[in-house]
C-alpha cells in the first residue's frame, strides 16, 4: 500500500479508520466473494451428502410464480395433487393445505413428500411463515388487476385472448403459463386466478394455440 490509513475516535469512543474509496471497494468485494464461496461450499456439501439439487424449472416456479415448493416440484414431476397424495400416502386435502402454506405438520410428512417427488428434503423447506406467504400471494394478485378490468369492461360472456395479449396486460407471463395447464387453474388458492375469477370468469387455456378463453360463470 502506498498510503497510511488514518484513524480517529468517534464521539462514542469507537475507533474509526479512513480508507480511500477504491480500497474500501476492494475490501467489500473480497468480503462478498468470501460469502459467495461459503454459500457455494454449503451447497456442495449438501450435494456430496447425497441431498441432490434443485432444477432451474422448479426454482422458476417458486420465484416467478410464487408457488409453494411442494406445488413447484409436483408440477415439475407432472403430478396432480391426487397423484402426489397417492404416492406419498397422504390425503389430497392435506396436500392442498400444505401447498396453501398451512405447514407440513411433521418432519415425517415432509420426508414422505420428498421421497414421492424424488426431491431433496431441504428443497421443500418453507422460507416464510404462512402469513408472509399469503401477503406475497396478495401482492402477486395485484399484478393481474389489469386483466380483471379488461374482462369486466368487455361485458361479454366469452372473451378469448392470446397469451401475448394477457402478457401485455399484466407485464409478462412465466414460462409455466405455456407449459402447465394448472397455471390457469380456477380456484382461490391460485393467486393469478384473481385476475379472472374476481371478474366472474373461468379460464380455459389452449396451450397449443396459445389462446385462453374466459367464460362468465353462471
Short mmCIF file of C-alpha atoms in Angstrom, two decimals:
data_model
loop_
_atom_site.label_atom_id
_atom_site.label_comp_id
_atom_site.label_asym_id
_atom_site.label_seq_id
_atom_site.Cartn_x
_atom_site.Cartn_y
_atom_site.Cartn_z
CA UNK A 1 0.00 0.00 0.00
CA UNK A 2 1.24 3.50 -0.79
CA UNK A 3 -0.76 5.22 1.92
CA UNK A 4 -1.17 5.14 5.67
CA UNK A 5 -4.75 4.60 6.86
CA UNK A 6 -5.88 7.41 9.14
CA UNK A 7 -7.57 6.64 12.40
CA UNK A 8 -9.73 8.69 14.72
CA UNK A 9 -12.08 8.20 17.62
CA UNK A 10 -15.80 8.76 17.18
CA UNK A 11 -17.70 10.71 19.89
CA UNK A 12 -18.83 7.41 21.41
CA UNK A 13 -15.25 6.17 21.63
CA UNK A 14 -15.40 3.84 18.62
CA UNK A 15 -12.10 3.63 16.77
CA UNK A 16 -12.62 4.53 13.10
CA UNK A 17 -10.37 4.09 10.05
CA UNK A 18 -10.38 6.26 6.92
CA UNK A 19 -9.67 4.39 3.69
CA UNK A 20 -9.58 5.51 0.05
CA UNK A 21 -12.82 4.66 -1.74
CA UNK A 22 -11.00 2.31 -4.10
CA UNK A 23 -9.56 0.33 -1.17
CA UNK A 24 -12.97 0.17 0.52
CA UNK A 25 -14.50 -1.17 -2.71
CA UNK A 26 -11.75 -3.78 -2.99
CA UNK A 27 -12.24 -4.97 0.59
CA UNK A 28 -16.02 -5.03 0.15
CA UNK A 29 -15.64 -7.19 -2.98
CA UNK A 30 -13.39 -9.59 -1.08
CA UNK A 31 -15.99 -9.94 1.67
CA UNK A 32 -18.79 -10.59 -0.84
CA UNK A 33 -16.62 -13.10 -2.66
CA UNK A 34 -15.97 -14.85 0.62
CA UNK A 35 -19.71 -15.04 1.32
CA UNK A 36 -20.31 -16.48 -2.16
CA UNK A 37 -17.63 -19.08 -1.58
CA UNK A 38 -19.19 -20.01 1.77
CA UNK A 39 -22.61 -20.39 0.15
CA UNK A 40 -21.14 -22.50 -2.63
CA UNK A 41 -19.38 -24.74 -0.11
CA UNK A 42 -22.68 -25.26 1.73
CA UNK A 43 -24.42 -26.33 -1.48
CA UNK A 44 -21.51 -28.61 -2.44
CA UNK A 45 -21.60 -30.21 0.99
CA UNK A 46 -25.29 -30.96 0.53
CA UNK A 47 -24.65 -32.47 -2.90
CA UNK A 48 -21.76 -34.58 -1.62
CA UNK A 49 -24.00 -35.78 1.20
CA UNK A 50 -26.41 -37.09 -1.42
CA UNK A 51 -29.11 -34.46 -0.85
CA UNK A 52 -29.42 -33.54 -4.53
CA UNK A 53 -30.01 -30.18 -6.18
CA UNK A 54 -32.98 -28.09 -7.31
CA UNK A 55 -33.69 -27.91 -11.08
CA UNK A 56 -33.92 -24.45 -12.58
CA UNK A 57 -37.51 -25.09 -13.66
CA UNK A 58 -38.52 -25.72 -10.04
CA UNK A 59 -36.75 -22.58 -8.87
CA UNK A 60 -38.53 -20.54 -11.57
CA UNK A 61 -41.92 -21.84 -10.41
CA UNK A 62 -41.11 -20.84 -6.84
CA UNK A 63 -39.61 -17.42 -7.59
CA UNK A 64 -41.59 -16.34 -10.67
CA UNK A 65 -44.95 -17.93 -9.91
CA UNK A 66 -44.80 -17.73 -6.12
CA UNK A 67 -45.59 -21.43 -5.75
CA UNK A 68 -45.03 -23.41 -2.58
CA UNK A 69 -42.02 -25.76 -3.02
CA UNK A 70 -44.29 -28.83 -2.96
CA UNK A 71 -46.51 -27.39 -5.71
CA UNK A 72 -43.43 -26.44 -7.77
CA UNK A 73 -41.91 -29.91 -7.53
CA UNK A 74 -45.30 -31.52 -8.18
CA UNK A 75 -45.75 -29.60 -11.42
CA UNK A 76 -42.16 -30.34 -12.42
CA UNK A 77 -42.87 -34.07 -11.98
CA UNK A 78 -46.17 -33.77 -13.87
CA UNK A 79 -48.30 -34.87 -10.92
CA UNK A 80 -51.76 -33.75 -9.87
CA UNK A 81 -52.49 -33.21 -6.19
CA UNK A 82 -54.36 -36.52 -6.18
CA UNK A 83 -51.43 -38.30 -7.83
CA UNK A 84 -48.96 -36.93 -5.31
CA UNK A 85 -51.28 -37.84 -2.46
CA UNK A 86 -51.36 -41.46 -3.64
CA UNK A 87 -47.57 -41.66 -3.97
CA UNK A 88 -46.96 -40.08 -0.57
CA UNK A 89 -49.75 -41.93 1.23
CA UNK A 90 -51.47 -38.69 2.23
CA UNK A 91 -54.87 -37.19 1.51
CA UNK A 92 -55.38 -34.70 -1.31
CA UNK A 93 -56.89 -32.32 1.24
CA UNK A 94 -53.65 -32.43 3.20
CA UNK A 95 -51.56 -31.80 0.06
CA UNK A 96 -53.77 -28.82 -0.77
CA UNK A 97 -53.36 -27.44 2.74
CA UNK A 98 -49.58 -27.72 2.57
CA UNK A 99 -49.42 -26.00 -0.82
CA UNK A 100 -51.50 -23.12 0.56
CA UNK A 101 -48.85 -22.57 3.22
CA UNK A 102 -50.52 -24.45 6.06
CA UNK A 103 -47.32 -26.23 7.10
CA UNK A 104 -46.30 -29.89 6.97
CA UNK A 105 -47.38 -30.84 10.45
CA UNK A 106 -44.35 -33.08 10.99
CA UNK A 107 -40.89 -33.78 9.62
CA UNK A 108 -42.07 -37.26 8.63
CA UNK A 109 -44.71 -35.78 6.31
CA UNK A 110 -42.12 -33.62 4.58
CA UNK A 111 -39.82 -36.62 4.16
CA UNK A 112 -42.62 -38.69 2.61
CA UNK A 113 -43.33 -35.88 0.16
CA UNK A 114 -39.64 -35.56 -0.68
CA UNK A 115 -39.47 -39.26 -1.50
CA UNK A 116 -42.66 -39.16 -3.57
CA UNK A 117 -41.38 -36.12 -5.50
CA UNK A 118 -37.83 -37.50 -5.79
CA UNK A 119 -36.65 -34.21 -4.32
CA UNK A 120 -34.07 -33.45 -1.63
CA UNK A 121 -35.80 -32.79 1.68
CA UNK A 122 -34.05 -29.43 2.10
CA UNK A 123 -35.60 -28.25 -1.20
CA UNK A 124 -39.06 -28.47 0.36
CA UNK A 125 -38.21 -26.13 3.20
CA UNK A 126 -40.52 -23.15 3.54
CA UNK A 127 -38.69 -19.84 3.73
CA UNK A 128 -41.63 -17.86 5.01
CA UNK A 129 -44.40 -18.23 7.54
CA UNK A 130 -47.97 -18.74 6.22
CA UNK A 131 -48.84 -15.10 6.92
CA UNK A 132 -45.89 -13.88 4.83
CA UNK A 133 -46.74 -16.33 2.06
CA UNK A 134 -50.30 -15.04 2.00
CA UNK A 135 -49.00 -11.48 1.77
CA UNK A 136 -46.83 -12.38 -1.22
CA UNK A 137 -49.77 -14.08 -2.90
CA UNK A 138 -51.90 -10.99 -2.32
CA UNK A 139 -49.23 -8.73 -3.83
CA UNK A 140 -48.89 -11.07 -6.80
CA UNK A 141 -52.65 -11.00 -7.32
CA UNK A 142 -52.49 -7.22 -7.87
CA UNK A 143 -50.36 -7.82 -10.96
CA UNK A 144 -53.39 -9.37 -12.66
CA UNK A 145 -55.76 -6.50 -11.88
CA UNK A 146 -55.50 -5.08 -15.45
CA UNK A 147 -56.74 -8.43 -16.78
CA UNK A 148 -59.70 -8.31 -14.42
CA UNK A 149 -60.52 -4.76 -15.54
CA UNK A 150 -60.28 -5.78 -19.21
CA UNK A 151 -62.73 -8.64 -18.67
CA UNK A 152 -65.13 -6.52 -16.64
CA UNK A 153 -65.11 -3.80 -19.29
CA UNK A 154 -65.84 -6.27 -22.11
CA UNK A 155 -69.37 -7.02 -20.90
CA UNK A 156 -69.22 -10.30 -22.84
CA UNK A 157 -69.93 -13.83 -21.67
CA UNK A 158 -66.96 -15.23 -23.59
CA UNK A 159 -63.65 -13.45 -24.09
CA UNK A 160 -60.76 -15.07 -25.97
CA UNK A 161 -57.27 -13.60 -25.68
CA UNK A 162 -53.88 -14.63 -26.97
CA UNK A 163 -51.30 -15.44 -24.33
CA UNK A 164 -49.34 -12.47 -25.71
CA UNK A 165 -52.29 -10.17 -25.07
CA UNK A 166 -52.57 -11.37 -21.48
CA UNK A 167 -48.81 -10.92 -21.05
CA UNK A 168 -49.04 -7.35 -22.34
CA UNK A 169 -51.81 -6.58 -19.84
CA UNK A 170 -50.05 -7.96 -16.77
CA UNK A 171 -46.42 -7.22 -17.59
CA UNK A 172 -45.38 -10.68 -18.74
CA UNK A 173 -46.26 -14.32 -18.11
CA UNK A 174 -43.96 -17.01 -16.67
CA UNK A 175 -42.93 -20.00 -18.79
CA UNK A 176 -45.22 -22.23 -16.76
CA UNK A 177 -48.24 -20.44 -18.25
CA UNK A 178 -47.29 -22.05 -21.58
CA UNK A 179 -46.26 -25.42 -20.20
CA UNK A 180 -48.68 -26.20 -17.40
CA UNK A 181 -52.47 -26.11 -17.63
CA UNK A 182 -52.53 -25.95 -13.82
CA UNK A 183 -51.20 -22.39 -14.02
CA UNK A 184 -54.66 -21.37 -15.29
CA UNK A 185 -56.48 -23.37 -12.60
CA UNK A 186 -59.78 -21.84 -11.47
CA UNK A 187 -59.54 -21.90 -7.68
CA UNK A 188 -59.00 -19.35 -4.91
CA UNK A 189 -55.61 -20.80 -3.95
CA UNK A 190 -54.27 -19.77 -7.36
CA UNK A 191 -53.28 -16.12 -6.89
CA UNK A 192 -53.22 -15.22 -10.60
CA UNK A 193 -56.75 -16.60 -10.97
CA UNK A 194 -57.96 -13.49 -9.13
CA UNK A 195 -57.38 -11.73 -12.44
CA UNK A 196 -60.34 -13.50 -13.98
CA UNK A 197 -62.30 -15.10 -11.14
CA UNK A 198 -62.87 -11.74 -9.42
CA UNK A 199 -64.38 -10.57 -12.69
CA UNK A 200 -66.72 -13.58 -12.71
CA UNK A 201 -64.92 -15.70 -15.30
CA UNK A 202 -63.23 -19.09 -15.56
CA UNK A 203 -60.21 -19.73 -17.77
CA UNK A 204 -59.95 -22.43 -20.46
CA UNK A 205 -56.38 -22.39 -21.84
CA UNK A 206 -55.35 -23.81 -25.21
CA UNK A 207 -51.56 -24.07 -24.97
CA UNK A 208 -51.20 -25.47 -28.50
CA UNK A 209 -52.76 -22.33 -29.99
CA UNK A 210 -51.52 -20.07 -27.18
CA UNK A 211 -55.04 -18.86 -26.51
CA UNK A 212 -57.12 -18.65 -23.37
CA UNK A 213 -60.91 -18.42 -23.36
CA UNK A 214 -62.58 -16.76 -20.38
CA UNK A 215 -66.19 -17.82 -19.84
CA UNK A 216 -68.52 -16.00 -17.50
CA UNK A 217 -69.67 -18.21 -14.66
CA UNK A 218 -73.39 -18.77 -14.23
#
